[in-house]
Amino acid sequence: MALDLPDFPWDALTPFADEARAHPEGIVDLSVGSPVDPTPAHIREALAAATDAHSYPQTAGSVALREAIVAWYARRRGVPDLQPANVIPTIGSKEFVALLPTLLGLGPGDVVVQPTAAYPSYAVGAAVVGATVLSSDEPDEWPEATRLVWLNSPGNPDGRVHDLAFLRRAVVRARELGAVIANDECYAELDWTSAEPTPSILHPDVTQGSRQLTLSVYSLSKQSNLAGYRAGFVAGCSDVVTELLAARKHLGLMPPAPVQAAMVAALGDDTHVVAQKELYRARRETLVTAFASAGFRIEGSRAGLYLWATRDEDSWDSVATLARLGILVAPGSFYGAAGARHVRVALTATDERIAAAAARLAAGRV
């Protein structure tokens, strides 16, 4: 029998998507954070040059890729002491998020902690193994049965950013419990208050000389427009990474060799990341102004690809109102009870579609 999992949330958006598509000037789809800009040429060229991939790739990643990941953490995340044994590539980050409870051997009676406003895949991974989910942002609330803690900074959907002091407190509590703690950091390069990335859970001020039970999870989908490549990685505690690698070898979870080559090219160049951030910054500024003028309040949203917007009404009422204008957004209820009166607005649309959304919000009765 198939696993008994929750319904896929975005299926519930179908009637609203149909209404938005019926708009005379077409839909503006701001419901999913799927990049719309081209993959940088040097990355595509690296992929093409590696297409003579006649042998199986390494589950652990090529030496060049592991070294590139280590160098990127040192250069961009303030994590200077990683070694290749501390990192492995993943097939995007979602498969790792959803499979981590399985790979760690969790089961009934174990608790998986997630943020109060949470990406649905954290809970899905727990459901696969029959573990219990606790939504909590306060380490003191995490119970003795906790075996995995998910942090998400920058947060999806709300753009929250945890500082080093909070990350340190969370790591200390997880170690007291003997729990693995993983920070999903895939929006780190998109901090709208700084030219630098947001703090990593592997920063020396957090780890204090030990990466025990601590993982950083990352994806190149957002900063490098590689969503279609499925290019991610995890870094941290070498003991945990080694155990995960052994399981992943059995399951055949290996990124294709051409994708690994493309990741090396992406990680070695910061220029394209800065350029992409500026494209998103301009779109963000347009949408912040437009939604505010339409009576929405933007909360959090310090970093990442989304605006966390509210008019203090049920999230589905906001979705319905915007769909009538041909604008599709995601209801905050997809992310838990904390989002029941918010909507998530993605920045991932073309400049033309972003401008169209702004014009409709200005002209429409919202």
Short mmCIF file of C-alpha atoms in Angstrom, two decimals:
data_model
loop_
_atom_site.label_atom_id
_atom_site.label_comp_id
_atom_site.label_asym_id
_atom_site.label_seq_id
_atom_site.Cartn_x
_atom_site.Cartn_y
_atom_site.Cartn_z
CA MET A 1 0.00 0.00 0.00
CA ALA A 2 1.08 3.57 -0.62
CA LEU A 3 2.13 5.75 2.30
CA ASP A 4 -0.69 7.58 4.05
CA LEU A 5 0.51 11.14 3.59
CA PRO A 6 -1.27 14.51 3.69
CA ASP A 7 -2.75 15.83 0.46
CA PHE A 8 -0.30 17.86 -1.61
CA PRO A 9 -1.14 21.43 -0.51
CA TRP A 10 -0.87 23.13 -3.89
CA ASP A 11 -3.63 20.91 -5.33
CA ALA A 12 -6.07 22.98 -3.26
CA LEU A 13 -5.02 26.08 -5.22
CA THR A 14 -6.31 24.69 -8.53
CA PRO A 15 -9.67 26.54 -8.63
CA PHE A 16 -7.96 29.82 -7.73
CA ALA A 17 -5.31 29.23 -10.38
CA ASP A 18 -8.08 28.62 -12.92
CA GLU A 19 -9.74 31.90 -11.96
CA ALA A 20 -6.45 33.79 -12.18
CA ARG A 21 -5.72 32.32 -15.62
CA ALA A 22 -9.08 33.61 -16.83
CA HIS A 23 -7.97 37.20 -16.30
CA PRO A 24 -7.97 39.04 -19.67
CA GLU A 25 -4.27 39.88 -19.30
CA GLY A 26 -3.26 36.46 -18.00
CA ILE A 27 -2.15 35.05 -14.69
CA VAL A 28 0.61 36.45 -12.51
CA ASP A 29 1.74 33.36 -10.65
CA LEU A 30 3.39 34.31 -7.36
CA SER A 31 2.46 31.06 -5.61
CA VAL A 32 5.64 29.00 -6.07
CA GLY A 33 9.29 30.02 -5.68
CA SER A 34 10.41 28.56 -9.00
CA PRO A 35 13.11 30.65 -10.74
CA VAL A 36 12.23 32.28 -14.06
CA ASP A 37 15.60 33.74 -15.06
CA PRO A 38 18.14 31.87 -17.21
CA THR A 39 20.73 29.57 -15.71
CA PRO A 40 24.07 31.43 -16.06
CA ALA A 41 25.95 30.52 -19.22
CA HIS A 42 29.15 29.36 -17.49
CA ILE A 43 27.15 26.84 -15.47
CA ARG A 44 25.36 25.49 -18.54
CA GLU A 45 28.70 25.22 -20.31
CA ALA A 46 30.14 23.22 -17.41
CA LEU A 47 27.16 20.88 -17.55
CA ALA A 48 27.52 20.42 -21.30
CA ALA A 49 31.25 19.74 -21.06
CA ALA A 50 30.58 16.90 -18.60
CA THR A 51 27.95 15.02 -20.61
CA ASP A 52 30.30 12.16 -21.48
CA ALA A 53 29.20 10.59 -18.19
CA HIS A 54 29.55 6.91 -19.02
CA SER A 55 30.35 5.73 -15.48
CA TYR A 56 28.37 6.00 -12.27
CA PRO A 57 28.88 9.22 -10.30
CA GLN A 58 30.06 9.15 -6.71
CA THR A 59 27.36 9.37 -4.09
CA ALA A 60 29.85 11.26 -1.92
CA GLY A 61 30.40 13.72 -4.74
CA SER A 62 33.47 14.24 -6.85
CA VAL A 63 36.60 15.50 -5.14
CA ALA A 64 36.25 18.76 -7.08
CA LEU A 65 32.68 19.24 -5.87
CA ARG A 66 33.41 18.50 -2.23
CA GLU A 67 36.34 20.91 -2.32
CA ALA A 68 34.13 23.56 -3.96
CA ILE A 69 31.50 23.18 -1.22
CA VAL A 70 34.16 23.48 1.48
CA ALA A 71 35.66 26.57 -0.19
CA TRP A 72 32.21 28.18 -0.55
CA TYR A 73 31.42 27.75 3.15
CA ALA A 74 34.76 29.35 4.03
CA ARG A 75 34.37 32.23 1.59
CA ARG A 76 30.67 33.04 1.90
CA ARG A 77 29.42 31.58 5.18
CA GLY A 78 32.25 32.28 7.62
CA VAL A 79 32.87 28.56 8.18
CA PRO A 80 36.63 28.11 7.71
CA ASP A 81 37.35 24.64 9.04
CA LEU A 82 35.30 22.15 7.03
CA GLN A 83 36.92 19.20 5.29
CA PRO A 84 35.60 17.14 2.35
CA ALA A 85 34.48 14.47 4.86
CA ASN A 86 32.04 17.03 6.28
CA VAL A 87 30.02 17.46 3.08
CA ILE A 88 27.92 15.47 0.59
CA PRO A 89 25.86 16.57 -2.42
CA THR A 90 22.11 15.91 -2.58
CA ILE A 91 19.58 15.71 -5.38
CA GLY A 92 18.25 19.15 -4.57
CA SER A 93 17.45 19.88 -0.93
CA LYS A 94 13.82 18.69 -0.82
CA GLU A 95 14.67 15.00 -1.10
CA PHE A 96 17.10 15.39 1.80
CA VAL A 97 14.58 17.27 3.93
CA ALA A 98 11.86 14.68 3.35
CA LEU A 99 14.17 11.67 3.73
CA LEU A 100 16.26 12.74 6.72
CA PRO A 101 14.02 11.10 9.37
CA THR A 102 14.20 7.86 7.36
CA LEU A 103 17.97 8.06 6.93
CA LEU A 104 18.40 8.69 10.67
CA GLY A 105 16.27 5.65 11.53
CA LEU A 106 13.52 7.59 13.31
CA GLY A 107 10.14 6.03 14.00
CA PRO A 108 7.05 6.06 16.23
CA GLY A 109 7.67 7.70 19.58
CA ASP A 110 10.36 10.00 18.22
CA VAL A 111 9.71 13.75 17.98
CA VAL A 112 10.67 15.93 15.05
CA VAL A 113 10.66 19.65 15.82
CA GLN A 114 9.87 22.16 13.07
CA PRO A 115 9.29 25.95 13.02
CA THR A 116 5.81 27.25 13.82
CA ALA A 117 5.60 28.53 10.24
CA ALA A 118 7.12 25.65 8.34
CA TYR A 119 7.84 24.33 4.87
CA PRO A 120 5.49 21.29 4.60
CA SER A 121 8.24 18.76 3.78
CA TYR A 122 9.55 18.75 7.37
CA ALA A 123 6.26 17.26 8.58
CA VAL A 124 5.98 14.95 5.57
CA GLY A 125 9.38 13.43 6.38
CA ALA A 126 8.21 12.76 9.92
CA ALA A 127 4.93 11.27 8.67
CA VAL A 128 6.80 8.80 6.45
CA VAL A 129 8.39 7.18 9.53
CA GLY A 130 5.47 7.66 11.93
CA ALA A 131 7.28 10.21 14.10
CA THR A 132 5.49 12.98 16.00
CA VAL A 133 5.81 16.59 14.82
CA LEU A 134 6.12 19.47 17.27
CA SER A 135 5.92 23.03 15.93
CA SER A 136 8.02 25.18 18.22
CA ASP A 137 10.46 28.07 17.94
CA GLU A 138 11.56 27.89 21.57
CA PRO A 139 14.36 25.44 22.44
CA ASP A 140 13.24 25.21 26.06
CA GLU A 141 9.98 23.63 24.81
CA TRP A 142 11.66 20.76 22.97
CA PRO A 143 10.86 17.49 24.79
CA GLU A 144 13.15 14.63 25.80
CA ALA A 145 11.87 12.47 22.94
CA THR A 146 13.19 14.93 20.34
CA ARG A 147 15.50 13.21 17.85
CA LEU A 148 15.55 15.75 15.01
CA VAL A 149 15.22 19.53 15.06
CA TRP A 150 14.59 21.49 11.88
CA LEU A 151 15.48 25.16 11.86
CA ASN A 152 14.85 27.24 8.75
CA SER A 153 16.80 30.46 8.56
CA PRO A 154 16.13 32.35 6.39
CA GLY A 155 12.60 31.10 6.82
CA ASN A 156 10.16 29.91 4.21
CA PRO A 157 7.51 31.35 4.24
CA ASP A 158 8.13 34.21 6.66
CA GLY A 159 11.70 35.33 5.91
CA ARG A 160 12.77 35.22 9.55
CA VAL A 161 16.51 35.17 10.25
CA HIS A 162 18.04 33.62 13.37
CA ASP A 163 21.07 35.36 14.82
CA LEU A 164 24.18 33.55 16.02
CA ALA A 165 23.07 33.70 19.65
CA PHE A 166 19.79 31.91 18.93
CA LEU A 167 21.50 29.33 16.73
CA ARG A 168 23.96 28.64 19.55
CA ARG A 169 21.15 28.22 22.08
CA ALA A 170 19.31 25.86 19.74
CA VAL A 171 22.42 23.75 19.14
CA VAL A 172 23.15 23.50 22.86
CA ARG A 173 19.59 22.32 23.57
CA ALA A 174 19.65 19.78 20.73
CA ARG A 175 22.89 18.30 22.07
CA GLU A 176 21.39 18.04 25.54
CA LEU A 177 18.64 15.95 23.96
CA GLY A 178 20.98 13.90 21.76
CA ALA A 179 19.08 15.18 18.72
CA VAL A 180 20.39 16.01 15.27
CA ILE A 181 19.77 19.68 14.48
CA ALA A 182 19.62 20.80 10.86
CA ASN A 183 19.26 24.35 9.57
CA ASP A 184 17.68 24.68 6.13
CA GLU A 185 19.68 27.67 4.84
CA CYS A 186 18.93 27.70 1.11
CA TYR A 187 17.98 31.42 1.00
CA ALA A 188 21.10 32.57 2.84
CA GLU A 189 22.42 34.69 -0.04
CA LEU A 190 19.16 36.68 -0.18
CA ASP A 191 19.38 38.89 2.92
CA TRP A 192 17.69 42.19 2.04
CA THR A 193 19.36 44.04 4.90
CA SER A 194 22.96 43.13 4.10
CA ALA A 195 25.38 42.34 1.28
CA GLU A 196 26.52 39.33 3.31
CA PRO A 197 24.69 36.02 3.70
CA THR A 198 22.64 35.25 6.78
CA PRO A 199 24.34 33.36 9.65
CA SER A 200 25.07 29.67 9.27
CA ILE A 201 24.50 27.10 11.98
CA LEU A 202 28.09 25.96 11.28
CA HIS A 203 29.60 29.34 12.15
CA PRO A 204 32.36 28.95 14.79
CA ASP A 205 30.44 31.20 17.20
CA VAL A 206 27.62 28.65 17.07
CA THR A 207 29.54 25.39 17.07
CA GLN A 208 32.12 26.51 19.66
CA GLY A 209 34.68 23.99 18.43
CA SER A 210 32.36 21.04 17.80
CA ARG A 211 29.95 20.29 14.95
CA GLN A 212 28.47 17.33 16.84
CA LEU A 213 24.95 16.47 15.58
CA THR A 214 24.80 19.73 13.61
CA LEU A 215 23.98 20.06 9.89
CA SER A 216 23.61 22.88 7.37
CA VAL A 217 21.36 22.09 4.39
CA TYR A 218 21.70 24.08 1.19
CA SER A 219 20.42 24.37 -2.38
CA LEU A 220 21.65 26.15 -5.50
CA SER A 221 18.12 26.38 -6.95
CA LYS A 222 17.57 29.94 -5.82
CA GLN A 223 20.89 31.75 -5.98
CA SER A 224 22.04 30.15 -9.26
CA ASN A 225 18.72 29.34 -11.01
CA LEU A 226 19.44 25.62 -10.86
CA ALA A 227 16.02 24.37 -9.75
CA GLY A 228 15.82 22.09 -12.78
CA TYR A 229 19.26 20.62 -12.07
CA ARG A 230 18.35 19.41 -8.56
CA ALA A 231 21.58 20.60 -6.99
CA GLY A 232 21.94 20.70 -3.22
CA PHE A 233 24.29 19.67 -0.44
CA VAL A 234 24.59 19.13 3.27
CA ALA A 235 27.52 19.94 5.54
CA GLY A 236 28.37 19.49 9.19
CA CYS A 237 29.07 16.75 11.71
CA SER A 238 31.36 14.22 10.03
CA ASP A 239 29.90 11.32 12.04
CA VAL A 240 26.36 12.10 10.92
CA VAL A 241 27.48 12.83 7.35
CA THR A 242 29.29 9.48 7.21
CA GLU A 243 26.19 7.62 8.41
CA LEU A 244 24.00 9.46 5.92
CA LEU A 245 26.42 8.72 3.11
CA ALA A 246 26.34 4.99 3.87
CA ALA A 247 22.55 4.96 3.69
CA ARG A 248 22.47 7.09 0.55
CA LYS A 249 24.83 4.67 -1.21
CA HIS A 250 22.37 1.84 -0.61
CA LEU A 251 19.49 3.95 -1.92
CA GLY A 252 21.30 5.19 -5.01
CA LEU A 253 20.91 8.85 -4.05
CA MET A 254 23.63 10.31 -6.26
CA PRO A 255 23.49 13.56 -8.25
CA PRO A 256 24.34 12.97 -11.93
CA ALA A 257 27.97 13.65 -12.86
CA PRO A 258 27.13 16.55 -15.22
CA VAL A 259 25.13 18.20 -12.43
CA GLN A 260 28.06 17.82 -10.06
CA ALA A 261 30.29 19.55 -12.62
CA ALA A 262 27.75 22.35 -12.95
CA MET A 263 27.68 22.77 -9.17
CA VAL A 264 31.44 23.24 -9.11
CA ALA A 265 31.08 26.07 -11.64
CA ALA A 266 28.23 27.66 -9.70
CA LEU A 267 29.97 27.51 -6.33
CA GLY A 268 33.18 28.99 -7.72
CA ASP A 269 31.57 32.22 -8.94
CA ASP A 270 29.91 34.85 -6.75
CA THR A 271 29.26 37.43 -9.47
CA HIS A 272 26.17 35.74 -10.88
CA VAL A 273 24.73 35.37 -7.38
CA VAL A 274 25.04 39.11 -6.72
CA ALA A 275 23.45 39.90 -10.09
CA GLN A 276 20.52 37.58 -9.43
CA LYS A 277 19.99 39.06 -5.98
CA GLU A 278 19.67 42.52 -7.51
CA LEU A 279 17.01 41.27 -9.94
CA TYR A 280 15.04 39.92 -7.02
CA ARG A 281 15.62 43.09 -5.01
CA ALA A 282 13.99 45.23 -7.70
CA ARG A 283 11.02 42.86 -7.97
CA ARG A 284 10.69 42.78 -4.21
CA GLU A 285 10.62 46.57 -3.92
CA THR A 286 7.88 46.76 -6.55
CA LEU A 287 5.76 44.15 -4.79
CA VAL A 288 6.28 45.58 -1.29
CA THR A 289 4.96 48.94 -2.48
CA ALA A 290 2.10 47.40 -4.44
CA PHE A 291 0.85 45.11 -1.68
CA ALA A 292 1.17 47.83 0.95
CA SER A 293 -0.90 50.18 -1.20
CA ALA A 294 -3.55 47.47 -1.44
CA GLY A 295 -3.88 47.24 2.32
CA PHE A 296 -1.50 44.42 3.08
CA ARG A 297 1.05 44.55 5.88
CA ILE A 298 4.40 42.90 5.21
CA GLU A 299 5.71 41.04 8.26
CA GLY A 300 9.15 39.49 8.70
CA SER A 301 10.43 38.94 5.17
CA ARG A 302 13.96 40.07 6.01
CA ALA A 303 15.47 37.47 3.69
CA GLY A 304 14.46 34.93 1.08
CA LEU A 305 12.25 34.83 -1.98
CA TYR A 306 8.90 35.68 -0.42
CA LEU A 307 6.80 38.38 1.18
CA TRP A 308 4.77 37.31 4.21
CA ALA A 309 1.70 39.51 3.82
CA THR A 310 -1.51 39.94 5.78
CA ARG A 311 -4.71 41.98 5.81
CA ASP A 312 -5.81 40.40 9.09
CA GLU A 313 -8.28 38.13 7.33
CA ASP A 314 -8.41 34.41 6.63
CA SER A 315 -5.61 33.52 4.23
CA TRP A 316 -8.00 31.88 1.77
CA ASP A 317 -10.06 35.10 1.58
CA SER A 318 -6.90 36.94 0.53
CA VAL A 319 -6.10 34.22 -2.00
CA ALA A 320 -9.59 34.51 -3.49
CA THR A 321 -9.47 38.30 -3.70
CA LEU A 322 -6.11 38.29 -5.45
CA ALA A 323 -7.18 35.51 -7.83
CA ARG A 324 -9.96 37.76 -9.10
CA LEU A 325 -7.21 40.19 -10.11
CA GLY A 326 -5.38 37.39 -11.91
CA ILE A 327 -2.74 37.14 -9.13
CA LEU A 328 -2.07 33.73 -7.57
CA VAL A 329 -0.42 33.49 -4.15
CA ALA A 330 -0.08 30.72 -1.57
CA PRO A 331 -2.25 30.77 1.58
CA GLY A 332 -0.28 30.97 4.78
CA SER A 333 -2.29 28.06 6.15
CA PHE A 334 -0.14 25.78 3.99
CA TYR A 335 2.63 26.47 6.52
CA GLY A 336 0.71 25.78 9.71
CA ALA A 337 -1.70 27.52 12.05
CA ALA A 338 0.71 30.45 12.46
CA GLY A 339 0.02 31.41 8.85
CA ALA A 340 -3.77 31.26 8.92
CA ARG A 341 -4.11 35.02 8.29
CA HIS A 342 -1.16 35.48 5.90
CA VAL A 343 -0.34 34.82 2.29
CA ARG A 344 3.06 34.01 0.83
CA VAL A 345 4.00 36.09 -2.21
CA ALA A 346 6.89 34.80 -4.32
CA LEU A 347 9.35 37.13 -6.05
CA THR A 348 9.91 34.58 -8.82
CA ALA A 349 8.13 36.12 -11.77
CA THR A 350 9.46 38.09 -14.72
CA ASP A 351 9.80 41.85 -14.51
CA GLU A 352 6.82 42.17 -16.88
CA ARG A 353 4.59 39.97 -14.69
CA ILE A 354 5.70 41.76 -11.51
CA ALA A 355 4.79 45.09 -13.13
CA ALA A 356 1.43 43.65 -14.19
CA ALA A 357 0.69 42.56 -10.62
CA ALA A 358 1.57 46.02 -9.31
CA ALA A 359 -0.67 47.69 -11.88
CA ARG A 360 -3.60 45.44 -11.03
CA LEU A 361 -3.21 46.03 -7.31
CA ALA A 362 -3.14 49.77 -7.93
CA ALA A 363 -6.20 49.72 -10.18
CA GLY A 364 -8.27 46.98 -8.57
CA ARG A 365 -10.62 47.02 -5.62
CA VAL A 366 -8.83 44.71 -3.19
#
